[in-house]
PDB file of C-alpha atoms and ligand atoms in Angstrom:
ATOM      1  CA  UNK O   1      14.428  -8.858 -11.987  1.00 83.00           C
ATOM      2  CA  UNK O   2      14.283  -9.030  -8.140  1.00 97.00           C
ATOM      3  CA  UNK O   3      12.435  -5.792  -6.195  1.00 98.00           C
ATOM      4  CA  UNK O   4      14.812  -4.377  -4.116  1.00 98.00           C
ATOM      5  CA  UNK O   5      12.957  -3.498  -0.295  1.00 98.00           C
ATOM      6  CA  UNK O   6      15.293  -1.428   1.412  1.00 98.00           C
ATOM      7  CA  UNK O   7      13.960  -0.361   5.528  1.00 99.00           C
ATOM      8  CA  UNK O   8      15.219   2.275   7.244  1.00 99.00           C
ATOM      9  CA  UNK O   9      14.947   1.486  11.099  1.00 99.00           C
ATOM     10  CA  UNK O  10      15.416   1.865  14.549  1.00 98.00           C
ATOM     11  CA  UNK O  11      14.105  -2.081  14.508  1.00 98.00           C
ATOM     12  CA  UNK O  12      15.467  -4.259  11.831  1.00 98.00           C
ATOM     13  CA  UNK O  13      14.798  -7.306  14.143  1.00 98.00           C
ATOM     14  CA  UNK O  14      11.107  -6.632  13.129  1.00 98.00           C
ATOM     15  CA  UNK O  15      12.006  -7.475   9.278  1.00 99.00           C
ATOM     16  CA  UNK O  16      11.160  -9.644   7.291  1.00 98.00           C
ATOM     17  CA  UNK O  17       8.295 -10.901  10.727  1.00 98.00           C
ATOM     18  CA  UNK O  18       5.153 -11.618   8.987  1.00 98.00           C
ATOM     19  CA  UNK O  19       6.808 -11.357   5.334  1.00 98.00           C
ATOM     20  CA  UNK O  20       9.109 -14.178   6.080  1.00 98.00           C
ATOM     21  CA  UNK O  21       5.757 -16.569   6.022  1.00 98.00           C
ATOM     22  CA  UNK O  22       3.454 -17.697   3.337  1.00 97.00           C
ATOM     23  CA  UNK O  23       3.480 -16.285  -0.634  1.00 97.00           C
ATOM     24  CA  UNK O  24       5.915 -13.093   0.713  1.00 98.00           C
ATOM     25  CA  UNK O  25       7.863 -15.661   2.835  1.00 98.00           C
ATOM     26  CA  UNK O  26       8.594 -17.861  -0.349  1.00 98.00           C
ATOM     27  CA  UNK O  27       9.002 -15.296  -2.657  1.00 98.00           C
ATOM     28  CA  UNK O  28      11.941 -14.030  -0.713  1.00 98.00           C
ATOM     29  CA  UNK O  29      13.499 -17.486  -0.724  1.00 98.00           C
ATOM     30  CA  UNK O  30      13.132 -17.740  -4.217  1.00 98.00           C
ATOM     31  CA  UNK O  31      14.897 -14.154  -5.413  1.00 98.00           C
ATOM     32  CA  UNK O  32      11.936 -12.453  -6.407  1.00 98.00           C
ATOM     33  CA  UNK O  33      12.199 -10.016  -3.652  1.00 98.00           C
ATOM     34  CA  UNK O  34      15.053  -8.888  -1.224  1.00 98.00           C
ATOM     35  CA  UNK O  35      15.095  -7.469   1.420  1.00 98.00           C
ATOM     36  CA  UNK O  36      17.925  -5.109   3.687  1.00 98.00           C
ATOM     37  CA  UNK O  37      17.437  -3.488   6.739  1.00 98.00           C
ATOM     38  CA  UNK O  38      19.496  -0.220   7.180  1.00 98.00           C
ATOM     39  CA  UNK O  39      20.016   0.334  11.566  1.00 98.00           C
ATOM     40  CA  UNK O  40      19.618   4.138  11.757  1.00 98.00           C
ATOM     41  CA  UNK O  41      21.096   4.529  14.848  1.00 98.00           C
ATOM     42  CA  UNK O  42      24.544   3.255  12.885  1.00 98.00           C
ATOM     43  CA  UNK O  43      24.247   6.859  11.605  1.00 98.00           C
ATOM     44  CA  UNK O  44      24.147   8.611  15.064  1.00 98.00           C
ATOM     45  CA  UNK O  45      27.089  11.183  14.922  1.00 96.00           C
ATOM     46  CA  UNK O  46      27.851  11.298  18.723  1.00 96.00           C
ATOM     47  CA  UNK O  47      29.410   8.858  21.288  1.00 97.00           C
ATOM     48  CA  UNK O  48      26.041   8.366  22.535  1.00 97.00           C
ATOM     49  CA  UNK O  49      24.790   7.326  19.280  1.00 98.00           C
ATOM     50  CA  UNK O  50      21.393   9.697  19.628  1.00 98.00           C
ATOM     51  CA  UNK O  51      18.999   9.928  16.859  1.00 98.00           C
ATOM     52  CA  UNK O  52      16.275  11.969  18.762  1.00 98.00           C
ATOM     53  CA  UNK O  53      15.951  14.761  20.583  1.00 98.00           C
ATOM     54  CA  UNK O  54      13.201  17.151  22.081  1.00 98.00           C
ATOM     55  CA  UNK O  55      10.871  18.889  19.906  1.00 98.00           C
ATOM     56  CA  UNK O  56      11.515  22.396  19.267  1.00 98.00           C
ATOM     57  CA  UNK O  57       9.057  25.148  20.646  1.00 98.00           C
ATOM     58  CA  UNK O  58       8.227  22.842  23.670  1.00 98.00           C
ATOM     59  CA  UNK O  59       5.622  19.366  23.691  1.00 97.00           C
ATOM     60  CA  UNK O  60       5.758  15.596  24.127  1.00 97.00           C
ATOM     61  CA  UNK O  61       8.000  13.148  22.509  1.00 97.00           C
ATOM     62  CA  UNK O  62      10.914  12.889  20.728  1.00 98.00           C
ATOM     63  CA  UNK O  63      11.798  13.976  17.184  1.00 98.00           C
ATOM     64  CA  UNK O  64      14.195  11.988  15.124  1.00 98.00           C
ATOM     65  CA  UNK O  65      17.050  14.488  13.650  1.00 98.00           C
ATOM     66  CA  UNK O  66      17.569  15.306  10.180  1.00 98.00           C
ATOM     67  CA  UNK O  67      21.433  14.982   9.857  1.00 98.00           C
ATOM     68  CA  UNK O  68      21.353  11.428  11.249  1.00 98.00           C
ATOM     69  CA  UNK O  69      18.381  10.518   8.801  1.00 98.00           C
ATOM     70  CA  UNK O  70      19.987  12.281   6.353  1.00 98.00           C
ATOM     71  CA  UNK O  71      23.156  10.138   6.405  1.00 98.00           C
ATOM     72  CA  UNK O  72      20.858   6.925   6.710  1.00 98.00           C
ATOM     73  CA  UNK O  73      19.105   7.974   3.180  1.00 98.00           C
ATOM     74  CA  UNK O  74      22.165   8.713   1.178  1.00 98.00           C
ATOM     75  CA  UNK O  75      23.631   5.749   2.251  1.00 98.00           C
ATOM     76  CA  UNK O  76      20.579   3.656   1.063  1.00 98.00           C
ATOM     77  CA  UNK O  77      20.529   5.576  -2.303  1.00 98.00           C
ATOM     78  CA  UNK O  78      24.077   5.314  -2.973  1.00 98.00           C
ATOM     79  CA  UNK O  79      23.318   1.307  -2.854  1.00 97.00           C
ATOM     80  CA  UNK O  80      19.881   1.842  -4.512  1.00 97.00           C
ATOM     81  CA  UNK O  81      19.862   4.878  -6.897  1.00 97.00           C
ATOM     82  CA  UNK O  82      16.987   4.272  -8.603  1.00 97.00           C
ATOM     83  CA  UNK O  83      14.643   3.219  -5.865  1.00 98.00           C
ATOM     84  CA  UNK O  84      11.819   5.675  -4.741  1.00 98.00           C
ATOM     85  CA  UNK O  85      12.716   6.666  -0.881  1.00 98.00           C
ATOM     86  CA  UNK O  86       9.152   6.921   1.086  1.00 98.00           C
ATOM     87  CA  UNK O  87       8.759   7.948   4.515  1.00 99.00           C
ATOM     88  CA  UNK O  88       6.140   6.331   6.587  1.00 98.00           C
ATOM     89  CA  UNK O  89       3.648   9.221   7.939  1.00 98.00           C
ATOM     90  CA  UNK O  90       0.224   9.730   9.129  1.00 98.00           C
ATOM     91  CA  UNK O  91       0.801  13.294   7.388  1.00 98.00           C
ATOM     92  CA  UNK O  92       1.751  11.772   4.047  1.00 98.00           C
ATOM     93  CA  UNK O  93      -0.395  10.889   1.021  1.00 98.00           C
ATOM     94  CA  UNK O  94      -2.576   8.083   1.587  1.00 98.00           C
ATOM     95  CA  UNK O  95      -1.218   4.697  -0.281  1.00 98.00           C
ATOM     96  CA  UNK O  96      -3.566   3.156  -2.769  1.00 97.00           C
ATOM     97  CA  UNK O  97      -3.835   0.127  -4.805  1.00 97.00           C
ATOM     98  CA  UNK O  98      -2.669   2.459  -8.119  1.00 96.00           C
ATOM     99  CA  UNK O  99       0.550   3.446  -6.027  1.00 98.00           C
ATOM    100  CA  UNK O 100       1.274   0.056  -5.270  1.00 98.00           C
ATOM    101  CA  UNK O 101       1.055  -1.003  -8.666  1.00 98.00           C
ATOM    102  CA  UNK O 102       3.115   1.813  -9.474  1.00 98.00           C
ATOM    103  CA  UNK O 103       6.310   0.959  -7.387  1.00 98.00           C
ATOM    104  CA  UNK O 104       5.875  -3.432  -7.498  1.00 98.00           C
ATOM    105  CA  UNK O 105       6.065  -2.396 -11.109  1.00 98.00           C
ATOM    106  CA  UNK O 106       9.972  -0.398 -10.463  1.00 98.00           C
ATOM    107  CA  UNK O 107      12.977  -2.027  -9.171  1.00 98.00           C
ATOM    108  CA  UNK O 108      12.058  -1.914  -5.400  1.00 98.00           C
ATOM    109  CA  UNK O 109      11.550   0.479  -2.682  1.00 98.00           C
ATOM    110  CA  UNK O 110      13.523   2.710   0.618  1.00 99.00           C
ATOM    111  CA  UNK O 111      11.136   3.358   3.149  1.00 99.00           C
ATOM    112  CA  UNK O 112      12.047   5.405   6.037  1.00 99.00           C
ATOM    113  CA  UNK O 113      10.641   4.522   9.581  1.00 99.00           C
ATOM    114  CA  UNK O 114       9.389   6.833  11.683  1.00 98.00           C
ATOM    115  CA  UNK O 115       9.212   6.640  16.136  1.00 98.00           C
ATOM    116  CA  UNK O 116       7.913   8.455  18.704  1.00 97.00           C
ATOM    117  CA  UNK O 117       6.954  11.696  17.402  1.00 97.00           C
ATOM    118  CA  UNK O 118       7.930  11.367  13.846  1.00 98.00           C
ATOM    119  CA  UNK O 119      10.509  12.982  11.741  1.00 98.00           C
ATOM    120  CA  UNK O 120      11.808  16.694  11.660  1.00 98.00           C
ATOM    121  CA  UNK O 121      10.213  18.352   8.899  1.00 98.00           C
ATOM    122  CA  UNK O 122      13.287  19.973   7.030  1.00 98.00           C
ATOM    123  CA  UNK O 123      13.993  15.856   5.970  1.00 98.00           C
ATOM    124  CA  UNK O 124      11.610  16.501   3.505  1.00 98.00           C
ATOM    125  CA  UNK O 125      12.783  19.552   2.145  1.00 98.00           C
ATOM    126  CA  UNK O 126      16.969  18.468   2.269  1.00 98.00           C
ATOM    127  CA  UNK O 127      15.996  15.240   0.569  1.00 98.00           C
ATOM    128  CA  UNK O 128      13.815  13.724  -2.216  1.00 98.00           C
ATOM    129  CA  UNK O 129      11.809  11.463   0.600  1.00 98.00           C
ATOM    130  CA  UNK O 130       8.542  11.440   0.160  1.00 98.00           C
ATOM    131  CA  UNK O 131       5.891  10.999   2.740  1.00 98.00           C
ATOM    132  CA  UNK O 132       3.639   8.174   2.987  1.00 98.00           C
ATOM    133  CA  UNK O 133       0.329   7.210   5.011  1.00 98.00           C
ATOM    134  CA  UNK O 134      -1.130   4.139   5.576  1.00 98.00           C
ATOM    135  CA  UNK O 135      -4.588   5.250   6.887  1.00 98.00           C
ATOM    136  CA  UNK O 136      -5.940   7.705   8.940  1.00 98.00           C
ATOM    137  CA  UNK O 137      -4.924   6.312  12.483  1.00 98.00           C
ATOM    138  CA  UNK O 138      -1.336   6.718  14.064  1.00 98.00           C
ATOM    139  CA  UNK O 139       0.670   3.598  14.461  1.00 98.00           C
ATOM    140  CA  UNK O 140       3.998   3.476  17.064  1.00 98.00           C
ATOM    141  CA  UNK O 141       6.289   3.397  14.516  1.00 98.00           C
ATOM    142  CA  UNK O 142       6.449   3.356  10.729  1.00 98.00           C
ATOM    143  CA  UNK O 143       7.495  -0.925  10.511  1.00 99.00           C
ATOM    144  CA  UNK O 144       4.111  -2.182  10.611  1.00 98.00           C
ATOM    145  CA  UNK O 145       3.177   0.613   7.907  1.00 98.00           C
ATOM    146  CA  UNK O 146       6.313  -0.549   5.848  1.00 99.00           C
ATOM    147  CA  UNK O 147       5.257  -4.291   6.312  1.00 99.00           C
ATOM    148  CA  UNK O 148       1.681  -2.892   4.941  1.00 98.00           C
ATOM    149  CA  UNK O 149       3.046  -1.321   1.754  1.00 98.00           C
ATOM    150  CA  UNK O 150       5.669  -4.112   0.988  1.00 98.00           C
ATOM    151  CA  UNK O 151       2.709  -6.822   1.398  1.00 98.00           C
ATOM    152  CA  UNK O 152       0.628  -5.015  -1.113  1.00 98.00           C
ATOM    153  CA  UNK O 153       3.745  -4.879  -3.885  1.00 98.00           C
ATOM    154  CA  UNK O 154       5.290  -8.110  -3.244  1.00 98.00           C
ATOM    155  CA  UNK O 155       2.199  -9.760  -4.142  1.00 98.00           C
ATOM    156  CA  UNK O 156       1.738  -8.202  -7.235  1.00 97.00           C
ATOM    157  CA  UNK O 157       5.312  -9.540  -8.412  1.00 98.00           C
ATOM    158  CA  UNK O 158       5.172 -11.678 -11.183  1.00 96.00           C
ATOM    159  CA  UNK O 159       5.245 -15.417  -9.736  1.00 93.00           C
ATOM    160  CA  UNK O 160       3.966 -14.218  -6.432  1.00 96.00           C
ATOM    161  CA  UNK O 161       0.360 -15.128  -6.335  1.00 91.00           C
ATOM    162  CA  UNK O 162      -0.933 -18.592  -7.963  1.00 79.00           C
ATOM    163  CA  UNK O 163      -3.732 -17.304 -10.565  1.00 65.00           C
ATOM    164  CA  UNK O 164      -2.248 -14.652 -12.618  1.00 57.00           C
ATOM    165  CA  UNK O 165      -5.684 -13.449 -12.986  1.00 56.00           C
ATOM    166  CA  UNK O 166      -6.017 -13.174  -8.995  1.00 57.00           C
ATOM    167  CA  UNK O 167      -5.270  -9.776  -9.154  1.00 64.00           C
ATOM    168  CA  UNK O 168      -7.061  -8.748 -11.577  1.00 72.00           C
ATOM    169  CA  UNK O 169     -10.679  -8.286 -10.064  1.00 77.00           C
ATOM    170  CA  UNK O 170      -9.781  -7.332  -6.328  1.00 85.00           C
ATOM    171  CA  UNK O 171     -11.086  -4.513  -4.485  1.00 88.00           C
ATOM    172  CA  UNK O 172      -9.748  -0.899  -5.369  1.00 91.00           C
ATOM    173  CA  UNK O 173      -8.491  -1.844  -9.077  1.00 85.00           C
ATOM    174  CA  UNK O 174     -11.805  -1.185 -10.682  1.00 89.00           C
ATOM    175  CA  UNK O 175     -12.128   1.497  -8.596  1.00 94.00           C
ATOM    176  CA  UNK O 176     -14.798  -0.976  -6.541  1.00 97.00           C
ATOM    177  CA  UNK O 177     -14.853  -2.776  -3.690  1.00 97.00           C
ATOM    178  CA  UNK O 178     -15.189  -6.954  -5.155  1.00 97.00           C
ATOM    179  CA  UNK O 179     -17.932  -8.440  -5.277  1.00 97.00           C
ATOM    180  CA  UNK O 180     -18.710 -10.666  -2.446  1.00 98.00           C
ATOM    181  CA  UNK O 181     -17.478 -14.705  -2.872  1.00 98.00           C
ATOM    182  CA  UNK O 182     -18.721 -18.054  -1.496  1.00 98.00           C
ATOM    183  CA  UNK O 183     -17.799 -21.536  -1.321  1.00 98.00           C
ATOM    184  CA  UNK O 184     -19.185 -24.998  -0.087  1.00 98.00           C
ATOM    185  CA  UNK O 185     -21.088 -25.486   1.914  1.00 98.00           C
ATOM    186  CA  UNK O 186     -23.705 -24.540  -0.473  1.00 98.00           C
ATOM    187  CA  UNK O 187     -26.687 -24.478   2.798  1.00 98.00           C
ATOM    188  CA  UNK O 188     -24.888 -22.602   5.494  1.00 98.00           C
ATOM    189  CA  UNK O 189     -27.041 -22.837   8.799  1.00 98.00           C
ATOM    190  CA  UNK O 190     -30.102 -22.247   6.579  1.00 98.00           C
ATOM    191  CA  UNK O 191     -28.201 -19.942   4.605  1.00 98.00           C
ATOM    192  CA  UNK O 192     -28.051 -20.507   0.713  1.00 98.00           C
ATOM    193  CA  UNK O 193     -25.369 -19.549  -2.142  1.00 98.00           C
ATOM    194  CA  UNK O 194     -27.141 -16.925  -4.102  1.00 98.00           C
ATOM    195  CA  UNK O 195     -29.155 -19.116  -7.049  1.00 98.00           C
ATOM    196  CA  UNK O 196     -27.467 -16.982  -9.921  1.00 98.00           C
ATOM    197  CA  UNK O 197     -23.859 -18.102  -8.743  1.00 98.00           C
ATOM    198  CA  UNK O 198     -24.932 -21.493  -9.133  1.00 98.00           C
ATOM    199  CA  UNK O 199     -26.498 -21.209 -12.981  1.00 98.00           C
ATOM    200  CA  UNK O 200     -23.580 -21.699 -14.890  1.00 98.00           C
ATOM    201  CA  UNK O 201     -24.796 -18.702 -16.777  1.00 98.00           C
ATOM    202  CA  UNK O 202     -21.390 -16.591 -16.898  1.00 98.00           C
ATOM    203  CA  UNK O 203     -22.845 -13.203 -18.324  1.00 98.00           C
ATOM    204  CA  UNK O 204     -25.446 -13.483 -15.836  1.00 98.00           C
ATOM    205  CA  UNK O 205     -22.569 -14.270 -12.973  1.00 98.00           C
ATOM    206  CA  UNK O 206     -20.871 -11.346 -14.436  1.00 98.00           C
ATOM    207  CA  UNK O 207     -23.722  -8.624 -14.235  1.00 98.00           C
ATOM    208  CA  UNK O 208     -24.523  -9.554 -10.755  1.00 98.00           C
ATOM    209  CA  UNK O 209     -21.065  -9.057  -9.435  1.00 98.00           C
ATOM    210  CA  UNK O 210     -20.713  -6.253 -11.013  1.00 97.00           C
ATOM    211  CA  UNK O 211     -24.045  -4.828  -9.656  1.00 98.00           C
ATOM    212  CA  UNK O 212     -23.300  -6.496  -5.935  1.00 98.00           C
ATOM    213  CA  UNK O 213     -19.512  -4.644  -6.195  1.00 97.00           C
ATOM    214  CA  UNK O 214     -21.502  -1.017  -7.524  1.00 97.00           C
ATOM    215  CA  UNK O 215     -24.335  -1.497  -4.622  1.00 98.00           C
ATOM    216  CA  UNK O 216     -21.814  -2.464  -2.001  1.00 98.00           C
ATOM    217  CA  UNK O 217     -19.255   0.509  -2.983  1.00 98.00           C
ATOM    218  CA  UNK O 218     -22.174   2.976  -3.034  1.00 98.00           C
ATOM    219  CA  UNK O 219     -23.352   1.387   0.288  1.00 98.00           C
ATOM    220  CA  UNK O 220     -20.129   1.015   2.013  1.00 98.00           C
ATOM    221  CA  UNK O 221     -17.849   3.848   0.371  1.00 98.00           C
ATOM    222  CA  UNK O 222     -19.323   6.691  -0.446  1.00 98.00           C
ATOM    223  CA  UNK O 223     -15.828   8.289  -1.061  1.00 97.00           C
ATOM    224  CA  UNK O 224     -14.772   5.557  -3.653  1.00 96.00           C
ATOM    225  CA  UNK O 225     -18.237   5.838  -5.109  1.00 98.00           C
ATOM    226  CA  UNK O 226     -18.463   9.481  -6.049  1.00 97.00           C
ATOM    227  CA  UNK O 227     -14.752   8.865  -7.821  1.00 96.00           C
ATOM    228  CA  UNK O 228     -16.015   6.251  -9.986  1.00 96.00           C
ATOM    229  CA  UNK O 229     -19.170   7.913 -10.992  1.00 95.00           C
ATOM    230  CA  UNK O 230     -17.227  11.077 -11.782  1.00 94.00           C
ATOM    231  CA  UNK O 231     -14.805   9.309 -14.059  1.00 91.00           C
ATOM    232  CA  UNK O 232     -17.390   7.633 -16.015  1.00 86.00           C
ATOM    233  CA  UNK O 233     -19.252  10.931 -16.095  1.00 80.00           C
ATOM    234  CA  UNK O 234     -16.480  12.944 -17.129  1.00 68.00           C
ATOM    235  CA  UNK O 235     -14.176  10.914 -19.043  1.00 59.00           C
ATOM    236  CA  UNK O 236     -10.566  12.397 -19.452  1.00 57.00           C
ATOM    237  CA  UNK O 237     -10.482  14.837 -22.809  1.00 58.00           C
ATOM    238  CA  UNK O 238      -8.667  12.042 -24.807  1.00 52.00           C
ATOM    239  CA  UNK O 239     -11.596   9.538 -24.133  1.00 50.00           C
ATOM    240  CA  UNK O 240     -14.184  12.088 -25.083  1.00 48.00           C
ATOM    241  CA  UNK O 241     -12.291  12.805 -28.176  1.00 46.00           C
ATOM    242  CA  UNK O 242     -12.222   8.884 -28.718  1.00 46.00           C
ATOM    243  CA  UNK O 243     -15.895   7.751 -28.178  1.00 43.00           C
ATOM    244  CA  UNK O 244     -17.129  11.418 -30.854  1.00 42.00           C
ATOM    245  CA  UNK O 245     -14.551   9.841 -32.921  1.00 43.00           C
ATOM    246  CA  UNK O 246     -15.962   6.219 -32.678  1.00 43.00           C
ATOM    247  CA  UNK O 247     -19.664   7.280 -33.297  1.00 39.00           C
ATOM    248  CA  UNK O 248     -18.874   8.833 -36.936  1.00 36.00           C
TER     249      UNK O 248
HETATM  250  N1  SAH E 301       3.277  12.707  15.887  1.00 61.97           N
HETATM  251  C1  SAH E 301       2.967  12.104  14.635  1.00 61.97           C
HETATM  252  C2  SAH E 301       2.747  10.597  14.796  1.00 61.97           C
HETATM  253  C3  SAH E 301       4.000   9.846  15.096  1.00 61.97           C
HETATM  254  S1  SAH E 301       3.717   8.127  15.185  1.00 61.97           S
HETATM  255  C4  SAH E 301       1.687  12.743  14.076  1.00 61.97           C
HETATM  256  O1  SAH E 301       0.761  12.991  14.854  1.00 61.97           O
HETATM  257  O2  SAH E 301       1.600  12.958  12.866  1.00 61.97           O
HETATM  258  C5  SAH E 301       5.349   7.497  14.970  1.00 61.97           C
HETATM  259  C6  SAH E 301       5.715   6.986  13.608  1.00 61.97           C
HETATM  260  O3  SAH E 301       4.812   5.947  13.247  1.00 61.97           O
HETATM  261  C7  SAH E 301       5.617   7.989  12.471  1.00 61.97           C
HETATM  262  O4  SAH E 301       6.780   8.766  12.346  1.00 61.97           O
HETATM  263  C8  SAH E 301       5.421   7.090  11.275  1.00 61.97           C
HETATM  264  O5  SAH E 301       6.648   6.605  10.781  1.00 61.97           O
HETATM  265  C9  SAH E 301       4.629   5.927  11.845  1.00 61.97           C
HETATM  266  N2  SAH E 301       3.191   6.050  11.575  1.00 61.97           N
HETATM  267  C10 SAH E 301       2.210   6.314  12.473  1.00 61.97           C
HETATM  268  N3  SAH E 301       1.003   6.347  11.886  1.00 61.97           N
HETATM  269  C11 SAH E 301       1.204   6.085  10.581  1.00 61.97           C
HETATM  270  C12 SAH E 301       0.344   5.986   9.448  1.00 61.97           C
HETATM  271  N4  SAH E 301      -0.965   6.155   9.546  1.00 61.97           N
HETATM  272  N5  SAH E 301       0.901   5.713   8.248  1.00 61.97           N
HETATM  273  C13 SAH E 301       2.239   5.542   8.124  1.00 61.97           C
HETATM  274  N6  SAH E 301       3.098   5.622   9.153  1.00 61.97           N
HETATM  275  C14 SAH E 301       2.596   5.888  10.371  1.00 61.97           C
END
């Protein structure tokens, strides 16, 4: 089944840029993805073909207008149905690595691009779009955030990356950062491969990565830490239930 990437944009010359190279790039040759770009300004309503206009109780920028987004949306869901419609926004939930796994496992994705000062608000109460961030910085326009979010599901897609185990042991889907790798040269400017990786000992191997990805989360990412201790703490009700269960 091919994922479906639909764009909503004011640039569609920036799609498919850097997903038209490498694993993405030859993914997209091959069917597993596809990709449309939807030109929002095709949905301007006047002669001028506006999609923007001043922000309302006074300030900077421009704000892009609801009926013109509006008509850009419906007419990707009436080709798409089925397909989630996200709105790129510094104001919207953070993506993570469980949310991308989430949608590269539906049929595809709408996302809605943002410029200059962003969307008016009532596009998210008129419509089922949902907002989306890609970190805590603002970008110029939501295309490099939709590049972000399409990178992270197209590589999940079955055939995408070489090792089928690849995924598997990356940063985030533990709820750790990974472990950190090496390769040849084994001496480095005086700098050695760490003796244990070298042992062919693979439960060793495996309890020092998994104590070098703990440290280096703790270290690192506080944040992701204090999730990962919690859940092993306090185990959902269900998993509770299951280990009392196991022990009798
Ligand atoms: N005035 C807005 C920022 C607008 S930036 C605010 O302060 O919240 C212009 C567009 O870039 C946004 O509409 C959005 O589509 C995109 N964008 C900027 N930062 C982003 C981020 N961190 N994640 C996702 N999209 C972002």
């Amino acid at each position: 089944m091919t994922f479906a990437a639909t764009v909503l944009t004011l640039y569609p010359d920036m799609f498919p840029g850097p997903l038209g190279a490498s694993l993405a790039g030859r993914a997209l040759a091959e069917g597993v993805w596809s990709l449309s770009t939807v030109q929002i300004r095709d949905f301007a309503i006047d002669r001028h073909r506006t999609v923007d206009d001043t922000p309302a109780g006074g300030g900077a920028g421009m704000v892009l207008r609801p009926d013109v987004l509006a008509a850009a949306v419906d007419h990707a869901r009436a080709r798409q149905p089925h397909a989630p419609v996200l709105a790129m926004s510094p104001r919207g939930k953070p993506l993570t690595q469980a949310r991308v796994r989430a949608l590269a496992a539906g049929p595809g994705v709408t996302i809605l691009c943002g410029r200059f000062e962003g969307f008016d608000e009532r596009i998210f109460e008129g419509r089922d779009v949902e907002p989306v961030s890609i970190g805590d910085y603002i970008l110029s326009g939501g295309e490099v955030g939709a590049l972000v979010l399409l990178d992270a599901c197209i590589r999940l897609l079955p055939g995408v990356m070489g090792a089928a185990s690849s995924g598997i042991e990356e940063s985030f889907e533990s709820g750790l950062l990974e472990y950190p790798h090496y390769t040849r040269p084994v001496d480095w400017e005086g700098r050695t491969i760490p003796e244990v990786l070298r042992s062919g000992d693979h439960a060793k191997i495996a309890a020092w990565r998994k104590h070098q990805a703990e440290t280096e989360t703790r270290l690192r990412r506080p944040d992701l830490w204090e999730r990962y201790r919690s859940a092993r703490v306090d185990p959902p009700s269900g998993a509770r239930q299951k280990s009392r269960d196991d022990t009798k």
